[in-house]
Tab-separated table of C-alpha atoms and ligand atoms in Angstrom:
chain	number	residue	atom	x	y	z
A	1	MET	CA	82.583	159.368	28.488
A	2	ALA	CA	79.320	160.932	29.676
A	3	GLU	CA	76.432	158.619	30.508
A	4	ILE	CA	74.087	158.036	27.573
A	5	LYS	CA	70.461	158.500	28.604
A	6	THR	CA	68.657	158.852	25.265
A	7	ILE	CA	69.504	156.996	22.086
A	8	GLY	CA	68.217	157.608	18.568
A	9	VAL	CA	67.747	154.833	16.028
A	10	LEU	CA	67.531	155.132	12.245
A	11	THR	CA	67.705	152.954	9.145
A	12	SER	CA	69.603	154.219	6.119
A	13	GLY	CA	70.410	153.160	2.536
A	14	GLY	CA	68.562	150.258	0.896
A	15	ASP	CA	66.117	148.473	3.198
A	16	ALA	CA	66.639	144.823	4.107
A	17	PRO	CA	64.392	142.182	5.687
A	18	GLY	CA	65.292	141.960	9.374
A	19	MET	CA	65.790	145.700	9.875
A	20	ASN	CA	62.557	145.767	11.890
A	21	ALA	CA	63.855	142.972	14.114
A	22	ALA	CA	66.974	145.078	14.737
A	23	ILE	CA	64.907	148.208	15.544
A	24	ARG	CA	62.790	146.164	17.956
A	25	ALA	CA	65.901	144.828	19.689
A	26	VAL	CA	67.385	148.328	19.989
A	27	VAL	CA	64.192	149.765	21.481
A	28	ARG	CA	63.513	146.943	23.921
A	29	THR	CA	67.119	146.547	25.057
A	30	ALA	CA	67.456	150.292	25.629
A	31	ILE	CA	64.235	150.420	27.655
A	32	HIS	CA	65.397	147.351	29.590
A	33	TYR	CA	68.500	149.326	30.624
A	34	GLY	CA	66.448	152.386	31.557
A	35	MET	CA	67.288	154.484	28.497
A	36	LYS	CA	64.901	156.549	26.398
A	37	VAL	CA	64.665	155.789	22.653
A	38	MET	CA	63.874	158.220	19.839
A	39	GLY	CA	62.926	156.861	16.413
A	40	ILE	CA	64.369	158.893	13.528
A	41	ARG	CA	62.338	158.513	10.328
A	42	LYS	CA	63.784	158.317	6.769
A	43	GLY	CA	67.454	157.942	7.632
A	44	PHE	CA	69.788	160.909	8.026
A	45	ASN	CA	67.199	163.076	6.206
A	46	GLY	CA	64.837	162.534	9.142
A	47	LEU	CA	67.541	163.704	11.520
A	48	LEU	CA	68.077	166.861	9.448
A	49	ASN	CA	64.326	167.484	9.280
A	50	GLY	CA	63.704	166.760	12.956
A	51	ASP	CA	61.408	163.878	11.959
A	52	ILE	CA	61.902	162.271	15.356
A	53	TYR	CA	59.488	160.639	17.839
A	54	GLU	CA	59.725	158.878	21.163
A	55	MET	CA	59.389	155.095	20.955
A	56	ASN	CA	58.084	152.788	23.651
A	57	LEU	CA	57.711	149.032	24.060
A	58	ARG	CA	54.504	149.063	22.007
A	59	SER	CA	56.036	151.062	19.131
A	60	VAL	CA	57.819	147.883	18.085
A	61	SER	CA	54.984	145.384	18.666
A	62	ASP	CA	54.055	143.205	15.724
A	63	ILE	CA	57.021	144.169	13.526
A	64	LEU	CA	59.466	141.294	14.079
A	65	HIS	CA	58.064	139.368	11.122
A	66	ARG	CA	57.624	142.289	8.729
A	67	GLY	CA	59.919	143.164	5.830
A	68	GLY	CA	60.981	146.741	5.104
A	69	THR	CA	61.619	149.175	7.932
A	70	ILE	CA	58.974	150.912	10.061
A	71	LEU	CA	61.357	153.883	10.343
A	72	GLN	CA	61.586	154.077	6.543
A	73	THR	CA	64.873	154.875	4.855
A	74	ALA	CA	66.534	157.294	2.460
A	75	ARG	CA	69.858	158.318	0.984
A	76	SER	CA	70.755	161.876	2.072
A	77	LYS	CA	72.837	164.297	-0.044
A	78	GLU	CA	72.742	167.085	2.561
A	79	PHE	CA	74.120	164.833	5.295
A	80	ALA	CA	77.159	164.073	3.114
A	81	THR	CA	78.372	167.673	3.644
A	82	GLU	CA	80.140	169.041	6.752
A	83	GLU	CA	77.363	171.611	7.227
A	84	GLY	CA	74.799	168.824	7.051
A	85	VAL	CA	76.526	166.804	9.772
A	86	LYS	CA	76.802	169.886	12.030
A	87	LYS	CA	73.097	170.598	11.570
A	88	ALA	CA	72.240	166.963	12.319
A	89	VAL	CA	74.278	167.044	15.533
A	90	ALA	CA	72.518	170.247	16.640
A	91	ILE	CA	69.084	168.719	15.972
A	92	ALA	CA	70.037	165.520	17.813
A	93	ARG	CA	71.046	167.637	20.823
A	94	GLU	CA	67.739	169.568	20.689
A	95	HIS	CA	66.029	166.194	21.165
A	96	TYR	CA	68.475	165.269	23.984
A	97	ILE	CA	69.784	162.384	21.842
A	98	ASP	CA	73.247	161.518	23.133
A	99	GLY	CA	73.890	158.263	21.243
A	100	ILE	CA	72.669	156.895	17.885
A	101	VAL	CA	72.273	153.458	16.300
A	102	VAL	CA	72.491	153.448	12.489
A	103	ILE	CA	71.249	150.328	10.690
A	104	GLY	CA	72.448	150.210	7.065
A	105	GLY	CA	75.359	149.627	4.721
A	106	ASP	CA	78.797	151.109	4.086
A	107	GLY	CA	77.493	154.552	3.051
A	108	SER	CA	75.480	154.767	6.268
A	109	PHE	CA	78.556	153.917	8.340
A	110	ARG	CA	80.413	156.902	6.890
A	111	GLY	CA	77.577	158.995	8.342
A	112	ALA	CA	77.905	157.150	11.645
A	113	LYS	CA	81.636	157.939	11.712
A	114	ASP	CA	80.940	161.644	11.098
A	115	LEU	CA	78.371	161.794	13.898
A	116	SER	CA	80.808	160.102	16.284
A	117	SER	CA	83.615	162.472	15.380
A	118	MET	CA	81.289	165.444	16.023
A	119	GLY	CA	80.560	164.202	19.534
A	120	ILE	CA	77.511	161.921	19.233
A	121	PRO	CA	78.628	158.351	19.976
A	122	THR	CA	77.208	156.252	17.152
A	123	VAL	CA	77.128	152.504	16.504
A	124	GLY	CA	76.468	150.919	13.090
A	125	ILE	CA	74.632	147.654	12.449
A	126	PRO	CA	75.196	145.977	9.038
A	127	GLY	CA	71.833	145.805	7.270
A	128	THR	CA	71.895	145.070	3.537
A	129	ILE	CA	70.896	142.111	1.401
A	130	ASP	CA	74.258	142.337	-0.414
A	131	ASN	CA	76.432	140.866	2.398
A	132	ASP	CA	79.161	143.252	1.269
A	133	ILE	CA	80.280	144.789	4.581
A	134	ALA	CA	83.971	143.933	4.880
A	135	CYS	CA	84.235	143.579	8.654
A	136	SER	CA	81.284	141.201	8.967
A	137	ASP	CA	80.769	137.651	7.722
A	138	TYR	CA	77.042	138.390	7.601
A	139	THR	CA	74.681	141.315	6.977
A	140	ILE	CA	71.021	141.456	8.004
A	141	GLY	CA	68.739	140.548	5.098
A	142	PHE	CA	71.147	138.323	3.163
A	143	ASP	CA	69.488	135.012	4.088
A	144	THR	CA	65.966	136.255	3.375
A	145	ALA	CA	67.015	137.632	-0.019
A	146	LEU	CA	68.701	134.320	-0.827
A	147	ASN	CA	65.565	132.386	0.023
A	148	THR	CA	63.565	134.681	-2.258
A	149	VAL	CA	66.058	134.076	-5.071
A	150	LYS	CA	66.013	130.334	-4.402
A	151	ASP	CA	62.188	130.232	-4.662
A	152	ALA	CA	62.237	132.242	-7.904
A	153	VAL	CA	64.986	130.179	-9.532
A	154	ASP	CA	63.272	126.897	-8.590
A	155	LYS	CA	60.143	128.157	-10.381
A	156	ILE	CA	62.044	129.343	-13.431
A	157	ARG	CA	63.766	125.967	-13.597
A	158	ASP	CA	60.362	124.202	-13.863
A	159	THR	CA	59.427	126.103	-16.987
A	160	ALA	CA	62.968	126.015	-18.397
A	161	THR	CA	62.898	122.199	-18.156
A	162	SER	CA	59.467	121.949	-19.800
A	163	HIS	CA	60.686	123.976	-22.770
A	164	GLU	CA	64.305	122.755	-22.722
A	165	ARG	CA	65.455	126.342	-22.477
A	166	CYS	CA	68.331	128.237	-20.962
A	167	SER	CA	67.503	130.955	-18.393
A	168	VAL	CA	69.742	133.834	-17.468
A	169	ILE	CA	68.687	135.174	-14.060
A	170	GLU	CA	70.123	138.483	-12.848
A	171	VAL	CA	70.298	138.964	-9.078
A	172	MET	CA	71.153	141.981	-6.908
A	173	GLY	CA	74.333	142.532	-4.903
A	174	ARG	CA	75.559	145.913	-6.138
A	175	HIS	CA	79.324	145.377	-6.781
A	176	ALA	CA	79.450	142.059	-4.927
A	177	GLY	CA	78.582	138.531	-6.040
A	178	TYR	CA	77.559	137.012	-2.696
A	179	ILE	CA	73.867	136.674	-3.525
A	180	ALA	CA	74.776	135.183	-6.908
A	181	ILE	CA	77.292	132.624	-5.651
A	182	TYR	CA	75.169	131.376	-2.725
A	183	ALA	CA	72.048	131.274	-4.886
A	184	GLY	CA	73.982	129.449	-7.618
A	185	ILE	CA	75.121	126.750	-5.210
A	186	ALA	CA	71.674	126.489	-3.590
A	187	THR	CA	69.839	126.096	-6.901
A	188	GLY	CA	72.402	124.029	-8.823
A	189	ALA	CA	72.989	126.682	-11.460
A	190	GLU	CA	74.985	125.641	-14.503
A	191	ALA	CA	77.056	128.820	-14.301
A	192	VAL	CA	77.429	131.731	-11.867
A	193	ILE	CA	78.879	134.965	-13.204
A	194	ILE	CA	80.157	137.387	-10.549
A	195	PRO	CA	82.309	140.530	-10.492
A	196	GLU	CA	84.899	138.839	-8.253
A	197	ARG	CA	86.029	136.389	-10.955
A	198	THR	CA	86.665	137.117	-14.614
A	199	PHE	CA	84.826	134.860	-17.013
A	200	ASP	CA	85.238	133.766	-20.567
A	201	PHE	CA	81.942	133.694	-22.454
A	202	LYS	CA	82.815	130.696	-24.631
A	203	ARG	CA	84.671	128.608	-22.039
A	204	ASP	CA	82.435	129.294	-19.029
A	205	ILE	CA	79.000	129.570	-20.603
A	206	VAL	CA	78.691	128.430	-24.227
A	207	GLU	CA	80.794	125.257	-24.059
A	208	PRO	CA	79.255	123.938	-20.792
A	209	ILE	CA	75.752	124.544	-22.193
A	210	ILE	CA	76.541	122.614	-25.399
A	211	GLU	CA	78.297	119.846	-23.461
A	212	GLY	CA	75.376	119.623	-20.995
A	213	LYS	CA	72.895	119.304	-23.864
A	214	ARG	CA	74.984	116.465	-25.319
A	215	ARG	CA	74.855	114.688	-21.942
A	216	GLY	CA	71.070	115.084	-21.830
A	217	LYS	CA	70.541	118.184	-19.682
A	218	LYS	CA	67.052	119.581	-20.159
A	219	HIS	CA	67.651	123.125	-18.915
A	220	ASP	CA	70.408	125.589	-18.102
A	221	ILE	CA	70.308	128.131	-15.302
A	222	ILE	CA	72.847	130.948	-15.489
A	223	ILE	CA	72.932	133.191	-12.399
A	224	LEU	CA	74.333	136.596	-13.222
A	225	ALA	CA	75.308	139.155	-10.567
A	226	GLU	CA	74.058	142.685	-11.309
A	227	GLY	CA	77.634	143.915	-10.805
A	228	VAL	CA	78.405	142.183	-14.119
A	229	GLY	CA	74.956	142.929	-15.529
A	230	GLY	CA	73.447	142.700	-18.989
A	231	ALA	CA	71.105	139.687	-18.618
A	232	VAL	CA	69.047	140.466	-21.719
A	233	GLU	CA	72.112	140.934	-23.899
A	234	MET	CA	73.707	137.773	-22.501
A	235	ALA	CA	70.555	135.733	-23.201
A	236	LYS	CA	70.616	136.888	-26.838
A	237	ARG	CA	74.281	135.951	-27.205
A	238	ILE	CA	73.753	132.516	-25.646
A	239	GLN	CA	70.848	131.798	-27.995
A	240	ALA	CA	72.876	132.951	-31.006
A	241	GLU	CA	75.941	130.854	-30.080
A	242	THR	CA	74.245	127.671	-28.839
A	243	GLY	CA	71.019	127.580	-30.821
A	244	ILE	CA	69.199	126.920	-27.523
A	245	GLU	CA	66.187	129.110	-26.804
A	246	THR	CA	67.184	131.455	-23.982
A	247	ARG	CA	65.206	133.831	-21.732
A	248	ALA	CA	66.339	136.546	-19.326
A	249	THR	CA	64.801	137.375	-15.940
A	250	ILE	CA	65.891	140.291	-13.769
A	251	LEU	CA	64.663	139.546	-10.257
A	252	GLY	CA	65.002	143.150	-9.023
A	253	HIS	CA	63.427	144.533	-5.871
A	254	ILE	CA	61.479	141.387	-5.033
A	255	GLN	CA	64.796	140.416	-3.377
A	256	ARG	CA	64.520	143.248	-0.863
A	257	GLY	CA	61.099	142.423	0.561
A	258	GLY	CA	59.285	139.726	2.482
A	259	THR	CA	59.158	138.331	5.977
A	260	PRO	CA	62.667	137.813	7.393
A	261	THR	CA	63.935	134.268	7.904
A	262	VAL	CA	64.738	132.904	11.367
A	263	LEU	CA	68.444	133.564	10.742
A	264	ASP	CA	67.836	137.223	9.925
A	265	ARG	CA	65.501	137.710	12.891
A	266	VAL	CA	67.933	136.163	15.348
A	267	ILE	CA	71.079	137.882	14.064
A	268	ALA	CA	69.266	141.240	13.836
A	269	SER	CA	68.065	140.811	17.434
A	270	GLN	CA	71.574	139.997	18.643
A	271	MET	CA	73.146	142.893	16.751
A	272	GLY	CA	70.507	145.372	17.922
A	273	ALA	CA	71.028	144.392	21.549
A	274	LYS	CA	74.827	144.533	21.230
A	275	ALA	CA	74.699	148.073	19.781
A	276	VAL	CA	72.716	149.282	22.784
A	277	GLU	CA	75.021	147.499	25.234
A	278	LEU	CA	77.984	149.412	23.790
A	279	LEU	CA	76.195	152.773	24.001
A	280	LYS	CA	75.055	151.980	27.543
A	281	ASP	CA	78.746	151.732	28.438
A	282	GLY	CA	79.420	155.057	26.684
A	283	ILE	CA	81.156	153.398	23.718
A	284	GLY	CA	80.554	154.828	20.220
A	285	ASN	CA	82.295	154.911	16.842
A	286	ARG	CA	81.851	151.126	16.469
A	287	ILE	CA	80.332	148.763	13.930
A	288	ILE	CA	78.700	145.551	15.047
A	289	ALA	CA	79.789	142.510	13.067
A	290	MET	CA	79.512	138.763	12.944
A	291	ARG	CA	82.807	136.898	12.915
A	292	ASP	CA	83.016	133.104	13.182
A	293	ASN	CA	79.422	133.006	14.448
A	294	LYS	CA	80.089	135.479	17.238
A	295	ILE	CA	78.746	139.023	17.542
A	296	VAL	CA	81.712	141.387	17.856
A	297	ASP	CA	82.434	145.069	17.177
A	298	PHE	CA	85.079	147.096	15.334
A	299	ASP	CA	86.248	150.686	15.235
A	300	ILE	CA	84.354	152.326	12.339
A	301	VAL	CA	87.428	153.694	10.553
A	302	GLU	CA	89.211	150.360	10.860
A	303	ALA	CA	86.100	148.575	9.549
A	304	LEU	CA	85.664	150.953	6.609
A	305	ASN	CA	89.280	150.332	5.568
A	306	MET	CA	88.862	146.563	5.481
A	307	THR	CA	88.303	144.662	2.249
A	308	LYS	CA	86.204	141.566	1.832
A	309	LYS	CA	87.451	138.714	-0.322
A	310	MET	CA	85.145	136.041	-1.577
A	311	ASP	CA	86.301	132.542	-0.680
A	312	PRO	CA	87.866	131.120	-3.897
A	313	TYR	CA	86.802	127.636	-2.789
A	314	LEU	CA	83.155	128.745	-2.921
A	315	MET	CA	83.639	129.997	-6.476
A	316	ASP	CA	85.333	126.721	-7.495
A	317	LEU	CA	82.613	124.700	-5.808
A	318	ALA	CA	79.854	126.425	-7.785
A	319	ARG	CA	81.671	125.405	-10.972
A	320	ILE	CA	82.466	121.799	-9.911
A	321	LEU	CA	78.897	121.068	-8.805
A	322	ALA	CA	77.496	122.366	-12.089
A	323	LEU	CA	79.149	119.571	-14.082
B	401	F6P	O1	72.209	147.534	-1.516
B	401	F6P	C1	71.007	146.871	-1.734
B	401	F6P	C2	70.592	146.988	-3.176
B	401	F6P	O2	69.365	146.293	-3.333
B	401	F6P	C3	71.618	146.503	-4.191
B	401	F6P	O3	71.645	145.101	-4.310
B	401	F6P	C4	71.156	147.211	-5.438
B	401	F6P	O4	72.241	147.418	-6.311
B	401	F6P	C5	70.669	148.529	-4.891
B	401	F6P	O5	70.379	148.343	-3.518
B	401	F6P	C6	69.436	149.052	-5.572
B	401	F6P	O6	69.160	150.296	-5.055
B	401	F6P	P1	67.782	151.077	-5.298
B	401	F6P	O7	66.732	150.432	-4.442
B	401	F6P	O8	68.086	152.470	-4.871
B	401	F6P	O9	67.458	150.932	-6.740
């Protein structure tokens, strides 16, 4: 493979706290190895529009602790077409970009695969609060989002206890229940409803709430993954079936913002550096991942074909601890 002298970096899909730490690591590691770095704004759209600028050590000063992404992000329809990818490759070449780092989720990695197959070695870094990238145990932003959920649920619990109410709290995660299950365990939720496990409304929600009340419980917290959805409707049903006053809260985009936790900063820094190390050696078409606490990498196609299974023990544990 030809030597890579200039790398581009972009963030794509939903933003996640820690993306800035990853950008910083990419820029500084690349400069450390004598490479030039071009920042591509607004994801693949920025590549198609030539919204590209040279980054230096100072471009990434004072961003490690900031949420969001300084490069901004977008979802691109044009890039999803063959013509779009060809145009993007031509624009990358005009800017002498011969390797690209894409920080984002599954959809972004499909773009990374296309760029690689059209001759621009590209490496993906998993950045999404959902933790739903199959090849990786961890995705950048997950821990920060969980801490945000934990803070919110702790507050809702205070008022739920005062009023002896039930609270249904809907959290993000797209089609996955990772945020819900971890948040449920961390906040002692009475029930966690996720897409990965079917639930029975009476057996899993109504009966435990009534039984808990009988044993003297002063509140009920139900964490509902958005992949199941319908918090408002569920709250109405719970109130109708149990007679207990019930409120719904949809946490929404608050989960995507805020200063990244130490875990997100450190993992993002490691992943950013690893992506550059691969490109430095002329290796593209890879996705960086965390497996058993180690930073590793996979072939993109292989990674995209993997499936992620939630640990059944974790799902059982959430139920047992809610007794
Ligand atoms: O993938 C991150 C995520 O926040 C999901 O949890 C959620 O389903 C989705 O993005 C929301 O997307 P948008 O910001 O486009 O509404």
